[in-house]
mmCIF file of C-alpha atoms and ligand atoms in Angstrom:
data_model
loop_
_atom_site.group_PDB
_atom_site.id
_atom_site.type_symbol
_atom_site.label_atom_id
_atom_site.label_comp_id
_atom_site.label_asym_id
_atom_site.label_seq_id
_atom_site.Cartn_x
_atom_site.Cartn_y
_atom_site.Cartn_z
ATOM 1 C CA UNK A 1 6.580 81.299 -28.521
ATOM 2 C CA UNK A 2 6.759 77.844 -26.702
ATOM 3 C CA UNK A 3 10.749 77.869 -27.426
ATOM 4 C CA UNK A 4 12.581 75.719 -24.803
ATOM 5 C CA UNK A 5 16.221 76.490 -25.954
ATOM 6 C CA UNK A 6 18.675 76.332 -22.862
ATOM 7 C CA UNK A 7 15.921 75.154 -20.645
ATOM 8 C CA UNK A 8 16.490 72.106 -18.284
ATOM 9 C CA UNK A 9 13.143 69.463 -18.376
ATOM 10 C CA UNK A 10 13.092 66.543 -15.779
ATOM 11 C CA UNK A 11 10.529 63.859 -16.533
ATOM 12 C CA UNK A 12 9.553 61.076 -14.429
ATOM 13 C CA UNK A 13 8.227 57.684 -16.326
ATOM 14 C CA UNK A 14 9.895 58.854 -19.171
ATOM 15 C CA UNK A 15 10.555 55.227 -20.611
ATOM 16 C CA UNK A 16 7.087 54.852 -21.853
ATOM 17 C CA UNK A 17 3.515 55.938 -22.973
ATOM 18 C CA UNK A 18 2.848 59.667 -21.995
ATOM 19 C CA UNK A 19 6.529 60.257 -20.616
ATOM 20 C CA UNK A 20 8.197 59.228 -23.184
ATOM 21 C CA UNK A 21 5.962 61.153 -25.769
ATOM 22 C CA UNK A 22 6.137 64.263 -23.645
ATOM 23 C CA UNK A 23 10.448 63.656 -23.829
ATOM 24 C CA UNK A 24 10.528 64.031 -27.267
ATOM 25 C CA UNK A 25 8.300 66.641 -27.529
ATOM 26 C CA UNK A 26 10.238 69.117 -25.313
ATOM 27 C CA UNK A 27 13.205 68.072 -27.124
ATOM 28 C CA UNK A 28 11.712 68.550 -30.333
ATOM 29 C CA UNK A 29 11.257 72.293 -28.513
ATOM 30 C CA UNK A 30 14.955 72.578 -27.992
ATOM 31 C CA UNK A 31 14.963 71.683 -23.954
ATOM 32 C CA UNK A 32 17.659 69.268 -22.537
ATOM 33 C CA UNK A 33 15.980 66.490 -20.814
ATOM 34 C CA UNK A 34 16.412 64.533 -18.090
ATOM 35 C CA UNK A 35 14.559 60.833 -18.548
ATOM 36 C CA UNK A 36 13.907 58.994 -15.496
ATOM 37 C CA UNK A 37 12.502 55.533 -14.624
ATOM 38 C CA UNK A 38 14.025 52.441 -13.512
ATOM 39 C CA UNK A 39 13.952 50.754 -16.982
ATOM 40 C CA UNK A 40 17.548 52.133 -18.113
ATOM 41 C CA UNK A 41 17.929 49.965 -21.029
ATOM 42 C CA UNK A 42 14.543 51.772 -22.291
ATOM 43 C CA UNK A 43 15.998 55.396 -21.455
ATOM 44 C CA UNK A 44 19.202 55.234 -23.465
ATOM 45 C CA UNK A 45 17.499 53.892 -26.344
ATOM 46 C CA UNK A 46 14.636 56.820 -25.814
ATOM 47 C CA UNK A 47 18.686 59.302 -25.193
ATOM 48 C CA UNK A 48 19.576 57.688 -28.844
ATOM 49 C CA UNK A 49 16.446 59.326 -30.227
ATOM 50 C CA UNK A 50 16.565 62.480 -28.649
ATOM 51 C CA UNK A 51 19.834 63.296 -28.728
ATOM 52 C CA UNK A 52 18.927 64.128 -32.993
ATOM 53 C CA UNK A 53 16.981 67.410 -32.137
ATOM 54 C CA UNK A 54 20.882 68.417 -31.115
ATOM 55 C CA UNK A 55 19.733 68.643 -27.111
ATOM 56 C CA UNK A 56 21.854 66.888 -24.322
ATOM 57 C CA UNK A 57 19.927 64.437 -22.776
ATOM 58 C CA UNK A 58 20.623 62.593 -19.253
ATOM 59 C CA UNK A 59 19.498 59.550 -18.595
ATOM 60 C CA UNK A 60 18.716 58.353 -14.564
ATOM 61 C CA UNK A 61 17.779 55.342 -13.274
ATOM 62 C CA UNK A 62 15.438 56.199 -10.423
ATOM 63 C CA UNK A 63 12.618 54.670 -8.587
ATOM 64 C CA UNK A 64 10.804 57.686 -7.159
ATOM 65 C CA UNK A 65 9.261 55.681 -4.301
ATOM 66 C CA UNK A 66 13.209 55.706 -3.088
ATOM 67 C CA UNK A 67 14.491 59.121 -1.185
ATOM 68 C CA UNK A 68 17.936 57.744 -1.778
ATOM 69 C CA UNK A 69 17.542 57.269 -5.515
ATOM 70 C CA UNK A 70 15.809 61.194 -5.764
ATOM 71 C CA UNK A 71 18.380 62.297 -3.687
ATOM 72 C CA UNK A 72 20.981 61.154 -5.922
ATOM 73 C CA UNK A 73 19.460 62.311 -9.217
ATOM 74 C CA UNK A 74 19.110 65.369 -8.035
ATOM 75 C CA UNK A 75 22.944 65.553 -7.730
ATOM 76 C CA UNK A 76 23.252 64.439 -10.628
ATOM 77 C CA UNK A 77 21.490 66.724 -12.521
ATOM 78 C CA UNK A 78 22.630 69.614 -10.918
ATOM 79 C CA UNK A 79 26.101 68.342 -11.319
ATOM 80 C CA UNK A 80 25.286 68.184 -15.094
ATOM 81 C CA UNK A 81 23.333 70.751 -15.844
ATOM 82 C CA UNK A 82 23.369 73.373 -12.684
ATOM 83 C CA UNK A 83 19.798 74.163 -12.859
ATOM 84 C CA UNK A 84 16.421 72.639 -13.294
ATOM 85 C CA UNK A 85 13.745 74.997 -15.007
ATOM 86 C CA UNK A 86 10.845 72.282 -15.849
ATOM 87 C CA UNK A 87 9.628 69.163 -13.881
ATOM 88 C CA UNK A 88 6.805 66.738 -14.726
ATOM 89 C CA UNK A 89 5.402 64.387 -12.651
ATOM 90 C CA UNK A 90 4.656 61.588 -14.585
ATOM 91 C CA UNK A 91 5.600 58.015 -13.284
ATOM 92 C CA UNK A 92 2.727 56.441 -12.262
ATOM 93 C CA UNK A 93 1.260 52.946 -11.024
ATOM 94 C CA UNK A 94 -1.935 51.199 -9.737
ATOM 95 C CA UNK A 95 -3.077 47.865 -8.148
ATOM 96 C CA UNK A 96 -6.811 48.142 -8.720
ATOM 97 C CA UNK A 97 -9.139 46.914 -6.491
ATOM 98 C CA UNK A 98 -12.292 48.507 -4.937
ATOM 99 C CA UNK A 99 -13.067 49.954 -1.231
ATOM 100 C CA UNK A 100 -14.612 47.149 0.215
ATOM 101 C CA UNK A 101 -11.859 44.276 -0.983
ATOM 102 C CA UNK A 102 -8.500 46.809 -1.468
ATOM 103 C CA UNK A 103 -5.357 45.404 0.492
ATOM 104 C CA UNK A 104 -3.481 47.626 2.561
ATOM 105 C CA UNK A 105 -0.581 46.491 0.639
ATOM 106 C CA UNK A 106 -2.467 47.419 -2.935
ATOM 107 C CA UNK A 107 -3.535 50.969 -1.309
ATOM 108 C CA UNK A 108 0.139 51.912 -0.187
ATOM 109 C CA UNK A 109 1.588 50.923 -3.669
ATOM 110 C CA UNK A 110 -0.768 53.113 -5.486
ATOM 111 C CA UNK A 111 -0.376 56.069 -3.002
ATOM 112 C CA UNK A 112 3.399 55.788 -2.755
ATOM 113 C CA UNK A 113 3.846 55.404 -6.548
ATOM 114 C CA UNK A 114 1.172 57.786 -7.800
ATOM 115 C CA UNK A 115 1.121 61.131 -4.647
ATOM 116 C CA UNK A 116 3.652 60.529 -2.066
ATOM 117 C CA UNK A 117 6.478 60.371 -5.063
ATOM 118 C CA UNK A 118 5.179 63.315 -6.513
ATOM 119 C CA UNK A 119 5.730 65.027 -3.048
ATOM 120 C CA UNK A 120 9.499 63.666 -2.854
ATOM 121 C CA UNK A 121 10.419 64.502 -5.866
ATOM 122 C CA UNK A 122 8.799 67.912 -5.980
ATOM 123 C CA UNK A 123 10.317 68.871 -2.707
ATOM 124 C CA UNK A 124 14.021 67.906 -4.385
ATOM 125 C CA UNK A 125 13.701 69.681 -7.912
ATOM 126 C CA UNK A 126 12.185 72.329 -6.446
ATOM 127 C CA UNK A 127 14.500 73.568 -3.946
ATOM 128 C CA UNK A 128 17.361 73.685 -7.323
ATOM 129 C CA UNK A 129 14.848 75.760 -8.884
ATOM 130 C CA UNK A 130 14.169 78.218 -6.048
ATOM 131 C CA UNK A 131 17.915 78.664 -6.239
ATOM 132 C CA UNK A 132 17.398 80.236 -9.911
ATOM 133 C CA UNK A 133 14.099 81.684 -9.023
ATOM 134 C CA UNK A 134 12.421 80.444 -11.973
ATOM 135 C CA UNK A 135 10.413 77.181 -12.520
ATOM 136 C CA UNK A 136 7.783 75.109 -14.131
ATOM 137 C CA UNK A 137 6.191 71.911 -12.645
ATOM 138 C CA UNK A 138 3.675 69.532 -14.121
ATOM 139 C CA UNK A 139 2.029 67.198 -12.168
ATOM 140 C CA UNK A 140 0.025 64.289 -14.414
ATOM 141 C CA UNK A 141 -2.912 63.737 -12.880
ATOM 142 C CA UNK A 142 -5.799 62.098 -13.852
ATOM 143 C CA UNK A 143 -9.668 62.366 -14.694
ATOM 144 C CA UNK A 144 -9.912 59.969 -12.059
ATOM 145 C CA UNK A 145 -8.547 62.231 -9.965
ATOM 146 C CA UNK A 146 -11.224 64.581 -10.777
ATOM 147 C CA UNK A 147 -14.066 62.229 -10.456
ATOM 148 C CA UNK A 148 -15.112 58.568 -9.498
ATOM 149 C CA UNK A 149 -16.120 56.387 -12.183
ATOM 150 C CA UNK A 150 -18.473 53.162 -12.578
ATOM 151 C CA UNK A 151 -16.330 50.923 -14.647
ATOM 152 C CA UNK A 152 -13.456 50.021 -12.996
ATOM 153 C CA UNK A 153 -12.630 49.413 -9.184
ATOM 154 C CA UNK A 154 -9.547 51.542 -8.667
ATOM 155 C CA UNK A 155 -10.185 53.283 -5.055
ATOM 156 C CA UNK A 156 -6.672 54.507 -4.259
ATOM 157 C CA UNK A 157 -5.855 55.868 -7.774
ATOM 158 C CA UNK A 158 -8.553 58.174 -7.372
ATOM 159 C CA UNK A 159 -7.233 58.591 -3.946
ATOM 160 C CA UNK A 160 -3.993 59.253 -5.395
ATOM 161 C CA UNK A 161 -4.885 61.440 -8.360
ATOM 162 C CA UNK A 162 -6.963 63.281 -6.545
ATOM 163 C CA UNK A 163 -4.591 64.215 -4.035
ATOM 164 C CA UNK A 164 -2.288 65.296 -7.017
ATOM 165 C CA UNK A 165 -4.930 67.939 -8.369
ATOM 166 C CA UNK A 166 -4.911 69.566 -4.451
ATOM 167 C CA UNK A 167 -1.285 69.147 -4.080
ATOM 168 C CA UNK A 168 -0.695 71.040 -7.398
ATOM 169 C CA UNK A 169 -3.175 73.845 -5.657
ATOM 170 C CA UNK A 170 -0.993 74.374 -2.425
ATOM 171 C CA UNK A 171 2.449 73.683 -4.152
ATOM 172 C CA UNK A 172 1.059 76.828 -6.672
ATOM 173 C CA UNK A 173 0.374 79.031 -4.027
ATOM 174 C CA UNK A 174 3.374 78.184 -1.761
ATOM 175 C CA UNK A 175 6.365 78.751 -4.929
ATOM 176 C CA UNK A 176 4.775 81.329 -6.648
ATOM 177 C CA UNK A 177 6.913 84.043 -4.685
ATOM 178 C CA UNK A 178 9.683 82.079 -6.522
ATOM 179 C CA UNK A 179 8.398 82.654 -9.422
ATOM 180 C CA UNK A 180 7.685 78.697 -9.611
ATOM 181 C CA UNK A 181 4.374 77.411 -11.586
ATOM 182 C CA UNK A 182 2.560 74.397 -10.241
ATOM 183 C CA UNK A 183 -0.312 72.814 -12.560
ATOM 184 C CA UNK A 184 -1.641 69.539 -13.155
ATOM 185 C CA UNK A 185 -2.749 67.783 -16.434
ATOM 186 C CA UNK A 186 -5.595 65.270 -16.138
ATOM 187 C CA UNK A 187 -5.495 63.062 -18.820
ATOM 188 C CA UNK A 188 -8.704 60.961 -20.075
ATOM 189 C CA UNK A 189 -7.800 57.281 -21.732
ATOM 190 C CA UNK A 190 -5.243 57.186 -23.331
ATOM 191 C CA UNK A 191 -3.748 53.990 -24.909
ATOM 192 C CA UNK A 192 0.095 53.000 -23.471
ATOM 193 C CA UNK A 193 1.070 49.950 -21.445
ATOM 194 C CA UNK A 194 -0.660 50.944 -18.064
ATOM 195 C CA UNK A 195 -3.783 50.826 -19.839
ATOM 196 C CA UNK A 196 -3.683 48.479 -22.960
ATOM 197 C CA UNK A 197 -5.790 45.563 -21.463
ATOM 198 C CA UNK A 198 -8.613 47.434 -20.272
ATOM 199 C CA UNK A 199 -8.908 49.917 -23.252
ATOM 200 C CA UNK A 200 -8.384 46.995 -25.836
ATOM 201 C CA UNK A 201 -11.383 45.412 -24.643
ATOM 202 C CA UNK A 202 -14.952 45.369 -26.155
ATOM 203 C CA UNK A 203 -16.424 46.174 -23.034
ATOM 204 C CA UNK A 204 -14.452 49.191 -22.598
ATOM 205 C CA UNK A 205 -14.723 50.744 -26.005
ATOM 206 C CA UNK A 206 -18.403 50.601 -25.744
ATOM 207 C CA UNK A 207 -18.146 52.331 -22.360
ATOM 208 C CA UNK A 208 -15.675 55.025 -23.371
ATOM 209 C CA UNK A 209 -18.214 55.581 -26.682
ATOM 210 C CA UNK A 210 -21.219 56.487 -23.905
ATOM 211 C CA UNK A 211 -19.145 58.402 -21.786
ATOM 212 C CA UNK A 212 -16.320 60.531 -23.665
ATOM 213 C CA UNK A 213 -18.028 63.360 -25.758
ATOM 214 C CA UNK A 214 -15.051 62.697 -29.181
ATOM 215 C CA UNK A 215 -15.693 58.981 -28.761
ATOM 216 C CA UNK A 216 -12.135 57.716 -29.005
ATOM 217 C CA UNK A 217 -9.170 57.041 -26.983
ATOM 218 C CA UNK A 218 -6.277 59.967 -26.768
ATOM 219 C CA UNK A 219 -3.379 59.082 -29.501
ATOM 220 C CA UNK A 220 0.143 59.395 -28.895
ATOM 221 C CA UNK A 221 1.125 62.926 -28.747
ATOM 222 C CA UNK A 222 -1.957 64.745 -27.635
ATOM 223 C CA UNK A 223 -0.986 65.427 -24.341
ATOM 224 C CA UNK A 224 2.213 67.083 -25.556
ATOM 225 C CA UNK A 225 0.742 70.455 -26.709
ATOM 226 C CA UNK A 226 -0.867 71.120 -23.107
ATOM 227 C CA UNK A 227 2.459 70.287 -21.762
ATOM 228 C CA UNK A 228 4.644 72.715 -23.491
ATOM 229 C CA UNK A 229 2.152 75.541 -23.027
ATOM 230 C CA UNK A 230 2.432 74.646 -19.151
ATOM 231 C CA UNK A 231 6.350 74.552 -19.466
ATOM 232 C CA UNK A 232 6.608 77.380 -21.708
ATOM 233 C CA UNK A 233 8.049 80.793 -20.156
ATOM 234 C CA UNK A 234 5.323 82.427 -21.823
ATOM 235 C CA UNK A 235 2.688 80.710 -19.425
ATOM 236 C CA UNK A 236 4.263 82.751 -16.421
ATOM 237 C CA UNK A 237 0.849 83.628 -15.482
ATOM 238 C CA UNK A 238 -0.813 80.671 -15.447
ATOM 239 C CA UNK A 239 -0.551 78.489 -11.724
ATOM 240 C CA UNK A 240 -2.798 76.357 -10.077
ATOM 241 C CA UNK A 241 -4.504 75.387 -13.300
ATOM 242 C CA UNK A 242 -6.185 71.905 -13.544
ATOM 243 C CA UNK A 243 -6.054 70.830 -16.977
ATOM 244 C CA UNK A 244 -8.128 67.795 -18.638
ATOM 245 C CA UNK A 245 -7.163 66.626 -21.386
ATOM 246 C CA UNK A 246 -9.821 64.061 -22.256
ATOM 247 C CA UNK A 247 -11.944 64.240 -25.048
ATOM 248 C CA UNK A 248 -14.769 66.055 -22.652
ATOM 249 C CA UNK A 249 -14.902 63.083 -20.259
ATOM 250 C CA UNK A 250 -14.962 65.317 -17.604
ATOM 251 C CA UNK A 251 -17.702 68.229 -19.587
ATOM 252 C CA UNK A 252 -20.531 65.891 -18.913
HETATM 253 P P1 NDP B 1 3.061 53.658 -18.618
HETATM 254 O O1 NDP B 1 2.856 52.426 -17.842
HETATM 255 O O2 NDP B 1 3.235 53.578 -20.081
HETATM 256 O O3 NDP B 1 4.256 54.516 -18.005
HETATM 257 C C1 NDP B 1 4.433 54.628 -16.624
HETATM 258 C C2 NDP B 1 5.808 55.182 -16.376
HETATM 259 O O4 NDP B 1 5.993 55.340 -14.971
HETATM 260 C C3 NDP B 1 6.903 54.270 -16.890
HETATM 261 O O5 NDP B 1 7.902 55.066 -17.505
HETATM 262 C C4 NDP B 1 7.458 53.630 -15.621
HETATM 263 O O6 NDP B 1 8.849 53.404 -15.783
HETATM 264 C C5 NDP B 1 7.222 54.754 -14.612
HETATM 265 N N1 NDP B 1 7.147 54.253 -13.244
HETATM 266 C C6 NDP B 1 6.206 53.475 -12.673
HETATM 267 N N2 NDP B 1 6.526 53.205 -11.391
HETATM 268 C C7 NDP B 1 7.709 53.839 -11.144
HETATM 269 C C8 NDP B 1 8.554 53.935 -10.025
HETATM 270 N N3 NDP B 1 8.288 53.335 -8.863
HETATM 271 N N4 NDP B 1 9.679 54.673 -10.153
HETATM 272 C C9 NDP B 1 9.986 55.286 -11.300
HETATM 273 N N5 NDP B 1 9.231 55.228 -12.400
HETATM 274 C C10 NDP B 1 8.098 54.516 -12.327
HETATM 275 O O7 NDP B 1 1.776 54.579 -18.258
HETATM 276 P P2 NDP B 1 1.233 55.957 -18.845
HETATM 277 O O8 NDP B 1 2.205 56.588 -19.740
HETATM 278 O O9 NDP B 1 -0.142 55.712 -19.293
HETATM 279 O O10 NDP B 1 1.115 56.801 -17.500
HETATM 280 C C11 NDP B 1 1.888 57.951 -17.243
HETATM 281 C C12 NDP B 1 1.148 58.781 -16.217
HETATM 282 O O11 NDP B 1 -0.091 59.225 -16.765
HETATM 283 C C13 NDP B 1 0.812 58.026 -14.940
HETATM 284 O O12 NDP B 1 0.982 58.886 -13.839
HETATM 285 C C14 NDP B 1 -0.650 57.690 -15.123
HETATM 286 O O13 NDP B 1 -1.320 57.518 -13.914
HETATM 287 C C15 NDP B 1 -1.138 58.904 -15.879
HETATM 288 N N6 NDP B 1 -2.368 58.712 -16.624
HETATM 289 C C16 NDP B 1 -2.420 57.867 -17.700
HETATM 290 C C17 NDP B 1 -3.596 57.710 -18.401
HETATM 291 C C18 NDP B 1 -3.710 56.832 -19.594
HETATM 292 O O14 NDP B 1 -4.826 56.664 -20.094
HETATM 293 N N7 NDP B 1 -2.654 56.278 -20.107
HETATM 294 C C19 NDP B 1 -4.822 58.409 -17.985
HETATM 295 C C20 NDP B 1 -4.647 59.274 -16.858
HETATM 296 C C21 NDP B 1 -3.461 59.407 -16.207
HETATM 297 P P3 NDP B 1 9.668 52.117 -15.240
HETATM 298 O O15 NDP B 1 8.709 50.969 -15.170
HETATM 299 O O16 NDP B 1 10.749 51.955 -16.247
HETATM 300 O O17 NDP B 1 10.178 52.566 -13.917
#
């Protein structure tokens, strides 16, 4: 079970934290990948590394808050590859600030960047996979997209997020005459570079010890199992799931 030999995975924010771990682990499950971000010099190091578990591995330079850039990756990859079975959501973004002092500005980065790319690129990879009638998408959400929280002021991420969890609903229900999966994973904290100065601090790690039930952060590589179930063909049941992974942040 969980083999992705001949499959085709496209992952947004693959040059870091939980993209890049998810990358290697569907390559360690045989998949070709597609890595996408705008860091390039990151993704062909990261298309050094995969490229020994003997997959093919494409490298893009896309900012998914461009249509032009999607639009050409998707191309691309179907000029590579002719087919897209797997696609998760994963770049992601916020200016925090809370309701009463939030920007416009700050509120349409963090929407554009965290739901309406998630729409755009959906809507691209998805019409290659209707093609093929199969399909698996993963959108990362969030806990925060889940539920509010009382240490940190980050209004439109929850916005965001939460919009993610509903989108994943609609776009389940919509593709799953194509025999297309939709589901979300929400992570809790886990340590990478969009989070490293809040979760490093004292203040923090006393607040995550009162509020997540296993008392730790995530580590690198604990998001990848719920992944691979959710791109597996053997979860071709399973659509419209929400999925936290978070040390029971969101159980109590
Ligand atoms: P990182 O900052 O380590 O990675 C974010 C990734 O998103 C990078 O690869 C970055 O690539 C990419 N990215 C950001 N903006 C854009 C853009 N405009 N176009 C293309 N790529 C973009 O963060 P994480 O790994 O922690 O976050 C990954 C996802 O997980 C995010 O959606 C985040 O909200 C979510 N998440 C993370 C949690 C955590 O605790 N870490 C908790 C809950 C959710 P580049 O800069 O090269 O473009």
């Amino acid at each position: 079970m969980f083999d992705l030999t001949g499959r085709v995975a496209v992952i947004t924010g693959a040059s870091s934290g939980l993209g890049r771990q998810m990358s290697k682990a569907f390559a360690m499950q045989g998949a070709d990948i597609v890595i996408m971000a705008r860091r390039i010099d990151r993704l062909n190091e990261l298309k050094d590394e995969l490229e020994k578990y003997n997959v093919k591995v494409l490298p893009i330079k896309c900012d998914v808050t461009s249509i032009e850039d999607i639009n050409e990756s998707c191309i691309e990859v179907e000029n590579k590859f002719g087919k897209v079975d797997i696609l998760v959501n994963c770049a992601g973004a916020s200016k925090d600030a809370g309701v009463l002092d939030m920007t416009d500005e700050e509120w349409d980065f963090t929407v554009n960047t965290d739901l309406t790319s998630v729409f755009k690129v959906t809507r691209a990879f998805a019409n290659i996979m209707k093609k093929n009638n199969y399909g698996r998408i993963i959108n990362i959400s969030s806990i925060y997209g889940l539920v509010g929280n009382k240490a940190l002021s980050t209004v439109a991420y929850h916005a965001a997020k939460g919009g993610v969890v509903n989108f994943t609903r609609a776009v389940a229900a919509e593709l799953a005459k194509y025999n297309i999966t939709c589901n979300a994973i929400c992570p809790g904290y886990f340590e990478t570079e969009l989070t490293k100065d809040v979760l490093d601090t004292a203040e923090f790690k006393t607040y995550m010890k009162s509020t997540v039930p296993m008392q730790r952060y995530g580590v690198s590589g604990e998001l990848n199992a719920g992944a691979i179930f959710l791109a597996s063909c053997e979860a071709s049941y399973v659509t419209g799931v929400i999925l936290p992974i978070d040390g029971g942040y969101t159980c109590v």
